[in-house]
PQR file of N, CA, C, O and H, with PARSE charges and radii, in Angstrom:
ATOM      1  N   UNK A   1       0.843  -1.174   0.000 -0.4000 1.5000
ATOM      2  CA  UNK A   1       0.000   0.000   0.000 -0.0000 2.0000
ATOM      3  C   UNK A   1       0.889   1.238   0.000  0.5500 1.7000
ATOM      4  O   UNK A   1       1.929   1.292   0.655 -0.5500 1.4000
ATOM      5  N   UNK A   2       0.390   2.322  -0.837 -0.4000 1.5000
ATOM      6  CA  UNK A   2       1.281   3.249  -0.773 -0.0000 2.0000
ATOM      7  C   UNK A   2       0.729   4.265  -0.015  0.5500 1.7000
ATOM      8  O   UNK A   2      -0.457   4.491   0.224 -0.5500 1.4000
ATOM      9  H   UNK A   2      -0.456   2.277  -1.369  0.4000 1.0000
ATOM     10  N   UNK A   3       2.203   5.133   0.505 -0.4000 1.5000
ATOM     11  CA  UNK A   3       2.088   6.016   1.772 -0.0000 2.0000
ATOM     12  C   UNK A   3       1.313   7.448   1.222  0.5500 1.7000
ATOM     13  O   UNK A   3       1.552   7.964   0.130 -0.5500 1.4000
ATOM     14  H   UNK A   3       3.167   4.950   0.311  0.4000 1.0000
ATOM     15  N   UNK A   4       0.156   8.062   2.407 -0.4000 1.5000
ATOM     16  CA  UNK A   4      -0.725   8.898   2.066 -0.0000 2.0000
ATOM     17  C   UNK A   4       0.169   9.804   2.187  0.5500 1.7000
ATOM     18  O   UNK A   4       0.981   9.818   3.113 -0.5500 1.4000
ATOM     19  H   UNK A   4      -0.038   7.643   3.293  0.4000 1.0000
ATOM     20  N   UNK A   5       0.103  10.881   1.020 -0.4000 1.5000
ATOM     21  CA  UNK A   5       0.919  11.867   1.395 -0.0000 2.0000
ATOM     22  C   UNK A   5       0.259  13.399   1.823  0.5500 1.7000
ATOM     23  O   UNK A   5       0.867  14.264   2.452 -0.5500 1.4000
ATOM     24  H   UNK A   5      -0.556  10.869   0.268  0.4000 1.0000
ATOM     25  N   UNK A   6      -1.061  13.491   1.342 -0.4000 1.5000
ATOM     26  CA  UNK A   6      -1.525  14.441   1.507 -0.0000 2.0000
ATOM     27  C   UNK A   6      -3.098  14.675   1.927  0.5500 1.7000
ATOM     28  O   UNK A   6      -3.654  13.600   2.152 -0.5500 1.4000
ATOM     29  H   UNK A   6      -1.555  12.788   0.831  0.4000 1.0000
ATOM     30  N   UNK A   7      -3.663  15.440   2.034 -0.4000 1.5000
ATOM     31  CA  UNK A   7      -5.097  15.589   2.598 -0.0000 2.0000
ATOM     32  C   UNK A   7      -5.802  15.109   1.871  0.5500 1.7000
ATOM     33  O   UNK A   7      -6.525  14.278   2.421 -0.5500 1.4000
ATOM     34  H   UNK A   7      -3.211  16.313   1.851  0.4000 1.0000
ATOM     35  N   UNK A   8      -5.981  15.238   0.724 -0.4000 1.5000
ATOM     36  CA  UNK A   8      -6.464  15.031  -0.949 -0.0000 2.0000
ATOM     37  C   UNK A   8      -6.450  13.484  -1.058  0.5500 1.7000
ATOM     38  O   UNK A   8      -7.339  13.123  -1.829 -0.5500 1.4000
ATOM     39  H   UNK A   8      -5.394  15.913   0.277  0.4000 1.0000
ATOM     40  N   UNK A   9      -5.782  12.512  -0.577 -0.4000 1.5000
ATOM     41  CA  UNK A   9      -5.541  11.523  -0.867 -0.0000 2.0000
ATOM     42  C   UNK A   9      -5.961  10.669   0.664  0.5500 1.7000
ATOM     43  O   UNK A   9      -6.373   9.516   0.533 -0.5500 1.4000
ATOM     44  H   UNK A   9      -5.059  12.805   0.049  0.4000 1.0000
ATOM     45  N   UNK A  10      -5.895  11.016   1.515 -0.4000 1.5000
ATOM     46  CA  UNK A  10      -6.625  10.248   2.654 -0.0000 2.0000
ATOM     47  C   UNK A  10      -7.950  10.641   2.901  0.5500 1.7000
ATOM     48  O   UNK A  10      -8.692   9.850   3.482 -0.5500 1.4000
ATOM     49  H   UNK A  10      -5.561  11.952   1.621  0.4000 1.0000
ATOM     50  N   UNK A  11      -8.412  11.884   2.502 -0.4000 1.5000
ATOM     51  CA  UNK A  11      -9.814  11.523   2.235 -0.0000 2.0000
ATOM     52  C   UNK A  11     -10.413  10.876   0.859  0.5500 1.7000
ATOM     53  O   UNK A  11     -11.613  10.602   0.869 -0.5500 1.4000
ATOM     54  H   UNK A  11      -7.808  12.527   2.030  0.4000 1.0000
ATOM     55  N   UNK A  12      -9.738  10.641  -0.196 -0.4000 1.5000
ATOM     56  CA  UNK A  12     -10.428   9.637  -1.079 -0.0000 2.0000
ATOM     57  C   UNK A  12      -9.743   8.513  -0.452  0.5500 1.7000
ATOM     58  O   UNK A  12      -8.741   8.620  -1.160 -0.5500 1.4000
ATOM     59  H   UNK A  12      -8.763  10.864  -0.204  0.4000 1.0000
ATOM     60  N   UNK A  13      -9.553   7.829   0.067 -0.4000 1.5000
ATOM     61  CA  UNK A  13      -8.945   6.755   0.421 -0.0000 2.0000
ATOM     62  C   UNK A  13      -9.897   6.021   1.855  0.5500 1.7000
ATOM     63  O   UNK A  13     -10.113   4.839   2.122 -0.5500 1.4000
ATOM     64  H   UNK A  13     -10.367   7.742   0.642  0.4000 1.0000
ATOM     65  N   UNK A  14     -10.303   7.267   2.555 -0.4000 1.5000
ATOM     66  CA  UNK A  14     -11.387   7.107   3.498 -0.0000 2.0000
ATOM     67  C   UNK A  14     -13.408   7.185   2.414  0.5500 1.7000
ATOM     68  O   UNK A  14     -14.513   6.670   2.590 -0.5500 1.4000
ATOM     69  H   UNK A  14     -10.127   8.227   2.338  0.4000 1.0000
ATOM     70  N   UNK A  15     -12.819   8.083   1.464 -0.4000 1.5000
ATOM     71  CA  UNK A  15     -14.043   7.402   0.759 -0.0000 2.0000
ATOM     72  C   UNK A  15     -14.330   6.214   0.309  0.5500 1.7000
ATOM     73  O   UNK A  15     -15.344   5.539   0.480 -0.5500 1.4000
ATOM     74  H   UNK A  15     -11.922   8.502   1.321  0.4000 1.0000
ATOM     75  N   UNK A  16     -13.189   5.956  -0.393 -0.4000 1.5000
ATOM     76  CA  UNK A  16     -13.185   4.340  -0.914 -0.0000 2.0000
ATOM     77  C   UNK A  16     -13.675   3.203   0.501  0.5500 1.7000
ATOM     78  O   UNK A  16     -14.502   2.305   0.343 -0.5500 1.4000
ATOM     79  H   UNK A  16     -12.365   6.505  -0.532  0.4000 1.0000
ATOM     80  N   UNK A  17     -13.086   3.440   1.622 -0.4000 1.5000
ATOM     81  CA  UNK A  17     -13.179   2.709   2.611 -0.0000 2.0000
ATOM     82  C   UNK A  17     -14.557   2.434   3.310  0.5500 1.7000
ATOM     83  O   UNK A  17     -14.922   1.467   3.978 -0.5500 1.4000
ATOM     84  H   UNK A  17     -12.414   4.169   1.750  0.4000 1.0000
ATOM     85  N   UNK A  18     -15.230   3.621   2.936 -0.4000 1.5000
ATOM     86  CA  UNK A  18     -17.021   3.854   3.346 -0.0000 2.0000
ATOM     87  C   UNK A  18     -17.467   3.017   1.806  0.5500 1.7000
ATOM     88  O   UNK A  18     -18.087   1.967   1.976 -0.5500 1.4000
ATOM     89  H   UNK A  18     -14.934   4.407   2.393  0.4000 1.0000
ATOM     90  N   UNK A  19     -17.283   3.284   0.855 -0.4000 1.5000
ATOM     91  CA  UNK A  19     -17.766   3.077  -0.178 -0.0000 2.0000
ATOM     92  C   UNK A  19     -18.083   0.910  -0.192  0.5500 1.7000
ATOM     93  O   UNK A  19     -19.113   0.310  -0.500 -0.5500 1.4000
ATOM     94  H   UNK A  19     -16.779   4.137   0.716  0.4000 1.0000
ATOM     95  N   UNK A  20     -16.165   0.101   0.462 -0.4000 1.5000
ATOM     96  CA  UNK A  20     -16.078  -0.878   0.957 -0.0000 2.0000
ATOM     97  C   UNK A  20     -17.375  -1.139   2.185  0.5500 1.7000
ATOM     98  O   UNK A  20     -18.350  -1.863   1.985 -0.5500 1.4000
ATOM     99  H   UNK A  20     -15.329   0.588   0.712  0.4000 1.0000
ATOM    100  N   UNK A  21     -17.182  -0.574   3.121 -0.4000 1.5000
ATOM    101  CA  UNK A  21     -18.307  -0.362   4.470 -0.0000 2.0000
ATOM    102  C   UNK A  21     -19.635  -0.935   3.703  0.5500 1.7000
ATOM    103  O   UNK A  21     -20.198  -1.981   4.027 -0.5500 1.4000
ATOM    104  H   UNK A  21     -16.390   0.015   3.283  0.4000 1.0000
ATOM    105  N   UNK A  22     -20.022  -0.120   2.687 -0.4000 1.5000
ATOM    106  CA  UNK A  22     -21.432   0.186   2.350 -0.0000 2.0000
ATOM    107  C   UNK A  22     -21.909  -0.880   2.107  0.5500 1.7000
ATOM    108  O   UNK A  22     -22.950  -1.298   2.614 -0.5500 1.4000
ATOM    109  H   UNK A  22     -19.565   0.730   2.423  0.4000 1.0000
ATOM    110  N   UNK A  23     -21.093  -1.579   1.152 -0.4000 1.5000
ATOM    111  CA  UNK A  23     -21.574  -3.003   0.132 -0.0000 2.0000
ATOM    112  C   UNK A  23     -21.359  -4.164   1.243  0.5500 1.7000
ATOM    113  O   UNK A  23     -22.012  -5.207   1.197 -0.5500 1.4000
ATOM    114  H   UNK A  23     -20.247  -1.240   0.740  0.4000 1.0000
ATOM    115  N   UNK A  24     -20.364  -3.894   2.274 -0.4000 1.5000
ATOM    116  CA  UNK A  24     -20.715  -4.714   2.859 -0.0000 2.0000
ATOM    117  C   UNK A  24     -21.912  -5.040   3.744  0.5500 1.7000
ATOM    118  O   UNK A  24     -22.453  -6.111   4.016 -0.5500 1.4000
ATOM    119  H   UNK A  24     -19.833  -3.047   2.311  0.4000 1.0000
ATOM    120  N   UNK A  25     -22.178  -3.667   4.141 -0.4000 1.5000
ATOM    121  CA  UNK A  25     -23.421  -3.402   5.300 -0.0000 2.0000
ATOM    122  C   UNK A  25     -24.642  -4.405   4.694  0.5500 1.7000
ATOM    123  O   UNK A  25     -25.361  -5.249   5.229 -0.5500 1.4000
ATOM    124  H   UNK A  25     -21.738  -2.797   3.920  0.4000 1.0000
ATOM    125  N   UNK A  26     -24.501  -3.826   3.127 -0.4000 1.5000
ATOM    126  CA  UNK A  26     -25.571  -4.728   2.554 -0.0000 2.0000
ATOM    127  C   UNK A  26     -25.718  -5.777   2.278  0.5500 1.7000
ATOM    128  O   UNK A  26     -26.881  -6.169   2.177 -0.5500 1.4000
ATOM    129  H   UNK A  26     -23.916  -3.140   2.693  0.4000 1.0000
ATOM    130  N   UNK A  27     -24.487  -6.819   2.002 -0.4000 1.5000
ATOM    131  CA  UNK A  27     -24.695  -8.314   2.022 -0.0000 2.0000
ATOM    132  C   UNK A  27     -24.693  -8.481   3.250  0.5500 1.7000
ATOM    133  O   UNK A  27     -25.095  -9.592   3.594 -0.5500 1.4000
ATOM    134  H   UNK A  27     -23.543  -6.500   2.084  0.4000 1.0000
ATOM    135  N   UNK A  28     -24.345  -7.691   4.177 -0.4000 1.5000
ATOM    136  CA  UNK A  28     -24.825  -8.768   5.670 -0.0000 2.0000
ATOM    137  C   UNK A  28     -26.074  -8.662   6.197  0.5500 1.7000
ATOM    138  O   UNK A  28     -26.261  -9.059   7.347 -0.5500 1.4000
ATOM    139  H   UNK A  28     -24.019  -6.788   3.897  0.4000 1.0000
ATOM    140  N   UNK A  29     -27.211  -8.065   5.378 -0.4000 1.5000
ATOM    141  CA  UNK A  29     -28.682  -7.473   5.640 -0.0000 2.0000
ATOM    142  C   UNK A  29     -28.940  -8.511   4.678  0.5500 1.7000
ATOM    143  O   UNK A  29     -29.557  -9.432   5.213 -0.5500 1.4000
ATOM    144  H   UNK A  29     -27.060  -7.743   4.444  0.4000 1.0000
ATOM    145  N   UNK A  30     -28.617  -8.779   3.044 -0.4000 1.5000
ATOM    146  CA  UNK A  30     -28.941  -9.694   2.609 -0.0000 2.0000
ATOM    147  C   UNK A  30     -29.033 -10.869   3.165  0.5500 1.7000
ATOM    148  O   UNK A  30     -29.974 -11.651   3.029 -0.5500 1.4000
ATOM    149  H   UNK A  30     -28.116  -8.031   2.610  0.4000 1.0000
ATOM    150  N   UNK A  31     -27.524 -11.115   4.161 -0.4000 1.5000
ATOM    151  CA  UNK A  31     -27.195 -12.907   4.517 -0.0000 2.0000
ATOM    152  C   UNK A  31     -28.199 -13.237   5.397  0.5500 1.7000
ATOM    153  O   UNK A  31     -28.759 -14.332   5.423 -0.5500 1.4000
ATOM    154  H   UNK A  31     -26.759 -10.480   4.271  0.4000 1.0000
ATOM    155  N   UNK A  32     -28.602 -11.637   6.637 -0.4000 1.5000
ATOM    156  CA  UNK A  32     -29.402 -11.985   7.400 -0.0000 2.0000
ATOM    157  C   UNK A  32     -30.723 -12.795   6.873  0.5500 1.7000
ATOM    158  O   UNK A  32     -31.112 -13.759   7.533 -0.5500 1.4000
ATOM    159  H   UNK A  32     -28.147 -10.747   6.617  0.4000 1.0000
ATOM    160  N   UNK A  33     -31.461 -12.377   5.599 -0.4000 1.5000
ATOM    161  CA  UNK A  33     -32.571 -12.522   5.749 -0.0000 2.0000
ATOM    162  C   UNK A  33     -32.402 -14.351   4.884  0.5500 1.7000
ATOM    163  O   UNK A  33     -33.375 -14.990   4.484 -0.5500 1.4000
ATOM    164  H   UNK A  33     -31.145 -11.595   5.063  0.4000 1.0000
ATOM    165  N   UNK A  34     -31.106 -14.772   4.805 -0.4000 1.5000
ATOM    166  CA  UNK A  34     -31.362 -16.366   4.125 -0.0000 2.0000
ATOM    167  C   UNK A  34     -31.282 -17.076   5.529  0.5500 1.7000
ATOM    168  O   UNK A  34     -31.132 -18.289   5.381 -0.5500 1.4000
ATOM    169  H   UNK A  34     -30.316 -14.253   5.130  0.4000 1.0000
ATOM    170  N   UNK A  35     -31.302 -16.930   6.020 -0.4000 1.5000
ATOM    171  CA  UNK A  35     -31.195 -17.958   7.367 -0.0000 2.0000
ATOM    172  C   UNK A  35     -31.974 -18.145   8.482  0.5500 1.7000
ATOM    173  O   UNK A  35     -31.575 -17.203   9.167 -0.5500 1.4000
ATOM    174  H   UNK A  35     -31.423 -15.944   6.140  0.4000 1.0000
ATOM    175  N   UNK A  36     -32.873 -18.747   9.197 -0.4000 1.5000
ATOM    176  CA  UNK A  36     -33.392 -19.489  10.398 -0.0000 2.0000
ATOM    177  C   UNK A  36     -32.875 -19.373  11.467  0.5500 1.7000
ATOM    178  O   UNK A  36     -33.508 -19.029  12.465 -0.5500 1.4000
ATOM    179  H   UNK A  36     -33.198 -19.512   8.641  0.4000 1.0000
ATOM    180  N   UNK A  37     -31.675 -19.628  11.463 -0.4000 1.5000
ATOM    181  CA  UNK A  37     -31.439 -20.110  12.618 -0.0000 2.0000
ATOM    182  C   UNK A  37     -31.297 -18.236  13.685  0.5500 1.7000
ATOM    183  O   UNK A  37     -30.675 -17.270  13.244 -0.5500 1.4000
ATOM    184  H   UNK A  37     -31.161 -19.907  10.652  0.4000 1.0000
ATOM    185  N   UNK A  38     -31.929 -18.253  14.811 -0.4000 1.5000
ATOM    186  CA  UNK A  38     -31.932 -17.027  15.086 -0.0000 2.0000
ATOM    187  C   UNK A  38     -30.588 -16.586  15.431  0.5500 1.7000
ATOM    188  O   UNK A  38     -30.268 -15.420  15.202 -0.5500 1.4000
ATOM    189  H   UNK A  38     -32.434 -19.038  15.169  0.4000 1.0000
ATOM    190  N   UNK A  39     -29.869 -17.309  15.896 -0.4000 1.5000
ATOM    191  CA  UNK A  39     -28.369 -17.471  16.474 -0.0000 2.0000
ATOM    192  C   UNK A  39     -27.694 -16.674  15.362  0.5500 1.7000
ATOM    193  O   UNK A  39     -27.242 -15.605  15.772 -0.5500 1.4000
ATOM    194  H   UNK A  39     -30.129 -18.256  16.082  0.4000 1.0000
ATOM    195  N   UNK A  40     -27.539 -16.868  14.287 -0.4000 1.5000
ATOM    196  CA  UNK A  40     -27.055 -16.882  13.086 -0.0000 2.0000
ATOM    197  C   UNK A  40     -27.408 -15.548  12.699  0.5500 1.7000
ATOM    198  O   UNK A  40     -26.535 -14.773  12.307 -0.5500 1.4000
ATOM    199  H   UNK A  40     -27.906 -17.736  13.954  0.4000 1.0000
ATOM    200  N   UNK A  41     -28.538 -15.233  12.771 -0.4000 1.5000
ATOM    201  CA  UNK A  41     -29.185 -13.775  12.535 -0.0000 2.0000
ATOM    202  C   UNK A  41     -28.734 -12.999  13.224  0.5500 1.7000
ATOM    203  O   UNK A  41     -28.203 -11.992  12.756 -0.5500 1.4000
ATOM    204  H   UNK A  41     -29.247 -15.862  13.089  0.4000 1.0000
ATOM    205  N   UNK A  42     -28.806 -13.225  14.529 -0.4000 1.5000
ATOM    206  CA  UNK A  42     -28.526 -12.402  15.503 -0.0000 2.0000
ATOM    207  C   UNK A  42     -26.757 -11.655  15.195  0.5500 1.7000
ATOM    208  O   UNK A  42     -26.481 -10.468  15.020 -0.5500 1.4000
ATOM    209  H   UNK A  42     -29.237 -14.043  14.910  0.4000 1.0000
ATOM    210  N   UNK A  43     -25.889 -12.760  15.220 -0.4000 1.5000
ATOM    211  CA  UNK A  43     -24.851 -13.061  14.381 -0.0000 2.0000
ATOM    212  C   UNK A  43     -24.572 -11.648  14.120  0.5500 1.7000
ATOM    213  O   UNK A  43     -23.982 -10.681  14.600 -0.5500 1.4000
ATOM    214  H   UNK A  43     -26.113 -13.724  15.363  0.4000 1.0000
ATOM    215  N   UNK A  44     -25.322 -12.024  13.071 -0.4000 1.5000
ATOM    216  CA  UNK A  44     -24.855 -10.906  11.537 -0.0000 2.0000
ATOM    217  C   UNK A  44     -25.412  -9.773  11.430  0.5500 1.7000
ATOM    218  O   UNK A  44     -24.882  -8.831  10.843 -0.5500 1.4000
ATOM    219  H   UNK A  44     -25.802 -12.810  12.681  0.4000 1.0000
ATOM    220  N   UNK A  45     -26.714  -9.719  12.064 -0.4000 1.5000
ATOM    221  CA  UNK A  45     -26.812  -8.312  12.170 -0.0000 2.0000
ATOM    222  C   UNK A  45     -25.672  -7.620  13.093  0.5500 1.7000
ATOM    223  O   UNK A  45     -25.150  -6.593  12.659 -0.5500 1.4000
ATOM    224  H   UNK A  45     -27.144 -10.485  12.541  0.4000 1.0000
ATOM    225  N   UNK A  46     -25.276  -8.120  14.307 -0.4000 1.5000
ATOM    226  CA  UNK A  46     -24.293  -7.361  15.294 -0.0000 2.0000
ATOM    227  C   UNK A  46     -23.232  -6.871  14.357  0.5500 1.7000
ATOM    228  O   UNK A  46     -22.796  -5.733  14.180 -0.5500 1.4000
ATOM    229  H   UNK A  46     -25.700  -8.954  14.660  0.4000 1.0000
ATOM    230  N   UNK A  47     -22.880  -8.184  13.722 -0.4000 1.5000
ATOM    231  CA  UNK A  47     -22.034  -7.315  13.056 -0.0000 2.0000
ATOM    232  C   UNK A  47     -22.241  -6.247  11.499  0.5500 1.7000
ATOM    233  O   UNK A  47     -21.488  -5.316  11.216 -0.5500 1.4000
ATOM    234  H   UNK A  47     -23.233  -9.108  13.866  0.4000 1.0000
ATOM    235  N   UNK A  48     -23.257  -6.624  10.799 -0.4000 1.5000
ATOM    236  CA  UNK A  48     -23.928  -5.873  10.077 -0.0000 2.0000
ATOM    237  C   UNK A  48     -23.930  -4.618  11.292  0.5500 1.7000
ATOM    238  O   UNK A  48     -23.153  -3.830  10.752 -0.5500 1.4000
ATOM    239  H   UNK A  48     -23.869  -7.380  11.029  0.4000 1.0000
ATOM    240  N   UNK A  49     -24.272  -4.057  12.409 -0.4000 1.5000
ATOM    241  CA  UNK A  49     -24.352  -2.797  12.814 -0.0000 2.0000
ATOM    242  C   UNK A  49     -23.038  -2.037  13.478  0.5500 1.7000
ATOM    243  O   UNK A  49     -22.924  -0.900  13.936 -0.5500 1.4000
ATOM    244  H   UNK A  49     -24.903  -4.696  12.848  0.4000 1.0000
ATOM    245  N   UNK A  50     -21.901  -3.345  13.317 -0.4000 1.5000
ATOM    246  CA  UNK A  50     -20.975  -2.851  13.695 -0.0000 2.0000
ATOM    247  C   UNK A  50     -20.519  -2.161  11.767  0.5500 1.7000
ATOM    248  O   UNK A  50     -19.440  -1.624  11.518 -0.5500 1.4000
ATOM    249  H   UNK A  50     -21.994  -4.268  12.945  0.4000 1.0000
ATOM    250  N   UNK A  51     -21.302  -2.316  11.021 -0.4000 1.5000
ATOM    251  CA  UNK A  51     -20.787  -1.965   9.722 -0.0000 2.0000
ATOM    252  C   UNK A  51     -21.035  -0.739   9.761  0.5500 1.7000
ATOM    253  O   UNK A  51     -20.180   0.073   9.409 -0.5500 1.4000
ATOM    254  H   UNK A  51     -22.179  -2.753  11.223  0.4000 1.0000
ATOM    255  N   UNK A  52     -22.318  -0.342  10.218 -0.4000 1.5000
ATOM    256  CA  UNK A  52     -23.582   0.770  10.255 -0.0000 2.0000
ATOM    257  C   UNK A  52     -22.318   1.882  10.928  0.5500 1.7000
ATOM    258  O   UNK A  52     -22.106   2.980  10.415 -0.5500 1.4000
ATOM    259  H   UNK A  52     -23.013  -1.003  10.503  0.4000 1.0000
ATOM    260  N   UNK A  53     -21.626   1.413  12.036 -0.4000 1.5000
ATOM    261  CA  UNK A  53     -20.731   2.402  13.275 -0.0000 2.0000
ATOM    262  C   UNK A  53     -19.448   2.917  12.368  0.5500 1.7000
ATOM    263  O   UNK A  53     -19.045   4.077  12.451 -0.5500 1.4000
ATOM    264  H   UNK A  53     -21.799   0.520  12.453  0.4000 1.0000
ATOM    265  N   UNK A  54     -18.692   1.677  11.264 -0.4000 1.5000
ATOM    266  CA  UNK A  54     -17.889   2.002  10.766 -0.0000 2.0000
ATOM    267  C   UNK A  54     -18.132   2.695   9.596  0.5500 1.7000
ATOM    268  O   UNK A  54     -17.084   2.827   8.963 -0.5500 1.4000
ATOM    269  H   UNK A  54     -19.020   0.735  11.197  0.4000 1.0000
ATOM    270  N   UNK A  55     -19.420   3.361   8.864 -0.4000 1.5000
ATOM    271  CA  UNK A  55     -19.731   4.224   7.808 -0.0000 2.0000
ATOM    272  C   UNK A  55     -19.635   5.620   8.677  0.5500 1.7000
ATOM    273  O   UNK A  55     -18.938   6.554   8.281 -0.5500 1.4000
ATOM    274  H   UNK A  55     -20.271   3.254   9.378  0.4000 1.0000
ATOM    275  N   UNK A  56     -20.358   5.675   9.835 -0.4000 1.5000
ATOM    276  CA  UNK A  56     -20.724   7.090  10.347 -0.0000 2.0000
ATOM    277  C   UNK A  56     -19.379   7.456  11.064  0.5500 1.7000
ATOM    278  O   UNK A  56     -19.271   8.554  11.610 -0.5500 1.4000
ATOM    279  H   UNK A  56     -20.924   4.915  10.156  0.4000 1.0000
ATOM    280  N   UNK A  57     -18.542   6.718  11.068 -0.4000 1.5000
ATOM    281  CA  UNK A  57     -16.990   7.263  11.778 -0.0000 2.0000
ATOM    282  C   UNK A  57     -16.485   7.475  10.643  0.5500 1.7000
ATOM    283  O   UNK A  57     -15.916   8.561  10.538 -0.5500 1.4000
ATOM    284  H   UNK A  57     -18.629   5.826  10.624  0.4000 1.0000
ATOM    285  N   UNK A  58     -16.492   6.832   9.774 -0.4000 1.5000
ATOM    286  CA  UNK A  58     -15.914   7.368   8.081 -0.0000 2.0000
ATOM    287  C   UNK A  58     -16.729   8.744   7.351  0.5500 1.7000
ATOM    288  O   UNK A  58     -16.417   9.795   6.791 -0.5500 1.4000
ATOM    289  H   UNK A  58     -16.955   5.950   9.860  0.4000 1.0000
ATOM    290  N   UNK A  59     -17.635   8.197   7.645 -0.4000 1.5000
ATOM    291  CA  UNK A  59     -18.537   9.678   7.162 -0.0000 2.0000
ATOM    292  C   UNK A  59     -18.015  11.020   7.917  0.5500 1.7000
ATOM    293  O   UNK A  59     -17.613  12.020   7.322 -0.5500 1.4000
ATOM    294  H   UNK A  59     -17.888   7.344   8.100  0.4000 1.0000
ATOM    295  N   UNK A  60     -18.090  10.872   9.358 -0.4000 1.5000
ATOM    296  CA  UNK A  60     -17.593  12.012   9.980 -0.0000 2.0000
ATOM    297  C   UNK A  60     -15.782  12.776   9.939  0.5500 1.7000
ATOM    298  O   UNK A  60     -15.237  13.861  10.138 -0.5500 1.4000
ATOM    299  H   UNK A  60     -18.416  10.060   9.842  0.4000 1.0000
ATOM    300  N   UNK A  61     -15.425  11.371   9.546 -0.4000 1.5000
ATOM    301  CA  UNK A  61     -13.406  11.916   9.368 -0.0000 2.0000
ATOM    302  C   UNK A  61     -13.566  12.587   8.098  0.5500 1.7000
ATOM    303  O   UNK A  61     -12.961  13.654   7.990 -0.5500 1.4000
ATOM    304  H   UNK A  61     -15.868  10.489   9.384  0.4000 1.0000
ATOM    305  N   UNK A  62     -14.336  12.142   6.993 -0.4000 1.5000
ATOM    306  CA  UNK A  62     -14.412  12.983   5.903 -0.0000 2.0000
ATOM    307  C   UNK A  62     -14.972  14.102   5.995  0.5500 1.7000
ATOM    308  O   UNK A  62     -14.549  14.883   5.142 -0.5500 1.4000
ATOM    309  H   UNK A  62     -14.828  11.276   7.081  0.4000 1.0000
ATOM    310  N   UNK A  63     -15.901  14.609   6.797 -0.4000 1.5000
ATOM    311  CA  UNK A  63     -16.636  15.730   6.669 -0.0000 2.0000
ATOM    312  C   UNK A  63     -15.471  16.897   7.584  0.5500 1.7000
ATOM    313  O   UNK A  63     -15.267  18.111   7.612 -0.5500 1.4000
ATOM    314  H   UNK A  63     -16.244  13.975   7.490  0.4000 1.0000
ATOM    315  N   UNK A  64     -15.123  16.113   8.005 -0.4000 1.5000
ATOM    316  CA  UNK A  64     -14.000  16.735   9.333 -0.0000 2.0000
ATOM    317  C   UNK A  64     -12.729  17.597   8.404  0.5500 1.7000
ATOM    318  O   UNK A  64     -12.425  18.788   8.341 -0.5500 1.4000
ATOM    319  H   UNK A  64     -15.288  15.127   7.982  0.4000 1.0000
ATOM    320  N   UNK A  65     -12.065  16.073   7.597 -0.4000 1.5000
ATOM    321  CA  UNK A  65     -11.294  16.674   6.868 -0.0000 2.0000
ATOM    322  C   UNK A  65     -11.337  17.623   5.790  0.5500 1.7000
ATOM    323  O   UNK A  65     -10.476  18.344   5.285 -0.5500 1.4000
ATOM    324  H   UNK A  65     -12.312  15.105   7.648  0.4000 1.0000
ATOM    325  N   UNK A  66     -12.797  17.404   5.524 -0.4000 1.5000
ATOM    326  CA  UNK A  66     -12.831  18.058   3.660 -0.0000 2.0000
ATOM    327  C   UNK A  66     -13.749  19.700   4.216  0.5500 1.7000
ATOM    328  O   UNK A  66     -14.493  20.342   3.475 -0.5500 1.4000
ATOM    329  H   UNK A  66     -13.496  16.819   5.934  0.4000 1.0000
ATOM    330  N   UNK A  67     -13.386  20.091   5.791 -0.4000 1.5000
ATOM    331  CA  UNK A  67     -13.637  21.827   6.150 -0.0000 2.0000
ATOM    332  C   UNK A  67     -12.342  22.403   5.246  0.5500 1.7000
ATOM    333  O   UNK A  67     -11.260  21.982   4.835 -0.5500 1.4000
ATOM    334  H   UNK A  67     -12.781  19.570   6.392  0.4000 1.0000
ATOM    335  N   UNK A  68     -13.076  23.533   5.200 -0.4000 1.5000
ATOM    336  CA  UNK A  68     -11.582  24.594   4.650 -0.0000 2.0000
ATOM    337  C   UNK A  68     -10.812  24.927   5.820  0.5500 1.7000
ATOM    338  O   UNK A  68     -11.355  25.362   6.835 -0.5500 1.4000
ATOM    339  H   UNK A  68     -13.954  23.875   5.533  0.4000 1.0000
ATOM    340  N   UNK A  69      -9.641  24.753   5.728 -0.4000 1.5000
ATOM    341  CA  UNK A  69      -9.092  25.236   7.182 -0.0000 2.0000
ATOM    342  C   UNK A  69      -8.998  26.528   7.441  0.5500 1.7000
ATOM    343  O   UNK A  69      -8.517  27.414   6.734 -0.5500 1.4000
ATOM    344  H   UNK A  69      -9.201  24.400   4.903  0.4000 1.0000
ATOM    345  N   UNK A  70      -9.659  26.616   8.877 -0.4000 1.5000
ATOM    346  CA  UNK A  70      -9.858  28.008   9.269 -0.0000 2.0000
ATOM    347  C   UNK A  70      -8.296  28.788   9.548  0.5500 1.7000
ATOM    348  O   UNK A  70      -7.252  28.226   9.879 -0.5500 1.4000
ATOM    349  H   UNK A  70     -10.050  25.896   9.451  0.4000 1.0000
ATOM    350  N   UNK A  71      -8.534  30.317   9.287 -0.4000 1.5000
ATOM    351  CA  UNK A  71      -7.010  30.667   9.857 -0.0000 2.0000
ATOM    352  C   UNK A  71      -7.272  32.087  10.676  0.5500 1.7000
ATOM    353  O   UNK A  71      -6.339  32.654  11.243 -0.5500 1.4000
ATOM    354  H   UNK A  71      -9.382  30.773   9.018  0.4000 1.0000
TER
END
């Protein structure tokens, strides 16, 4: 992996990473709904919402980073 060098480039890099987040959030909402067993559900949503925690911490470093810096 190559080294971030600048502002410009760790926030697309934190986009890409939400963008990863997203698709996953959604096959684990998909996986939830093929399965019975509640155990299993239970499962995957936890972590399906631990997906939900890692978009809105990505969402917020980007919004954080991409202010104009005040002077």
């Amino acid at each position: 992996m190559e080294k971030i060098t600048t502002k410009a480039e760790l926030i697309e890099r934190l986009k890409d990473a939400k963008a990863v987040e997203e698709k996953v959030k959604k096959k684990y909402s998909e996986d939830a709904s093929a399965f019975t067993n509640f155990d299993i559900v239970n499962k995957i949503r936890e972590i399906r919402n631990d997906e939900i925690k890692h978009i809105g911490m990505l969402t917020e470093l980007i919004k954080m980073l991409s202010k104009p810096d005040s002077k």
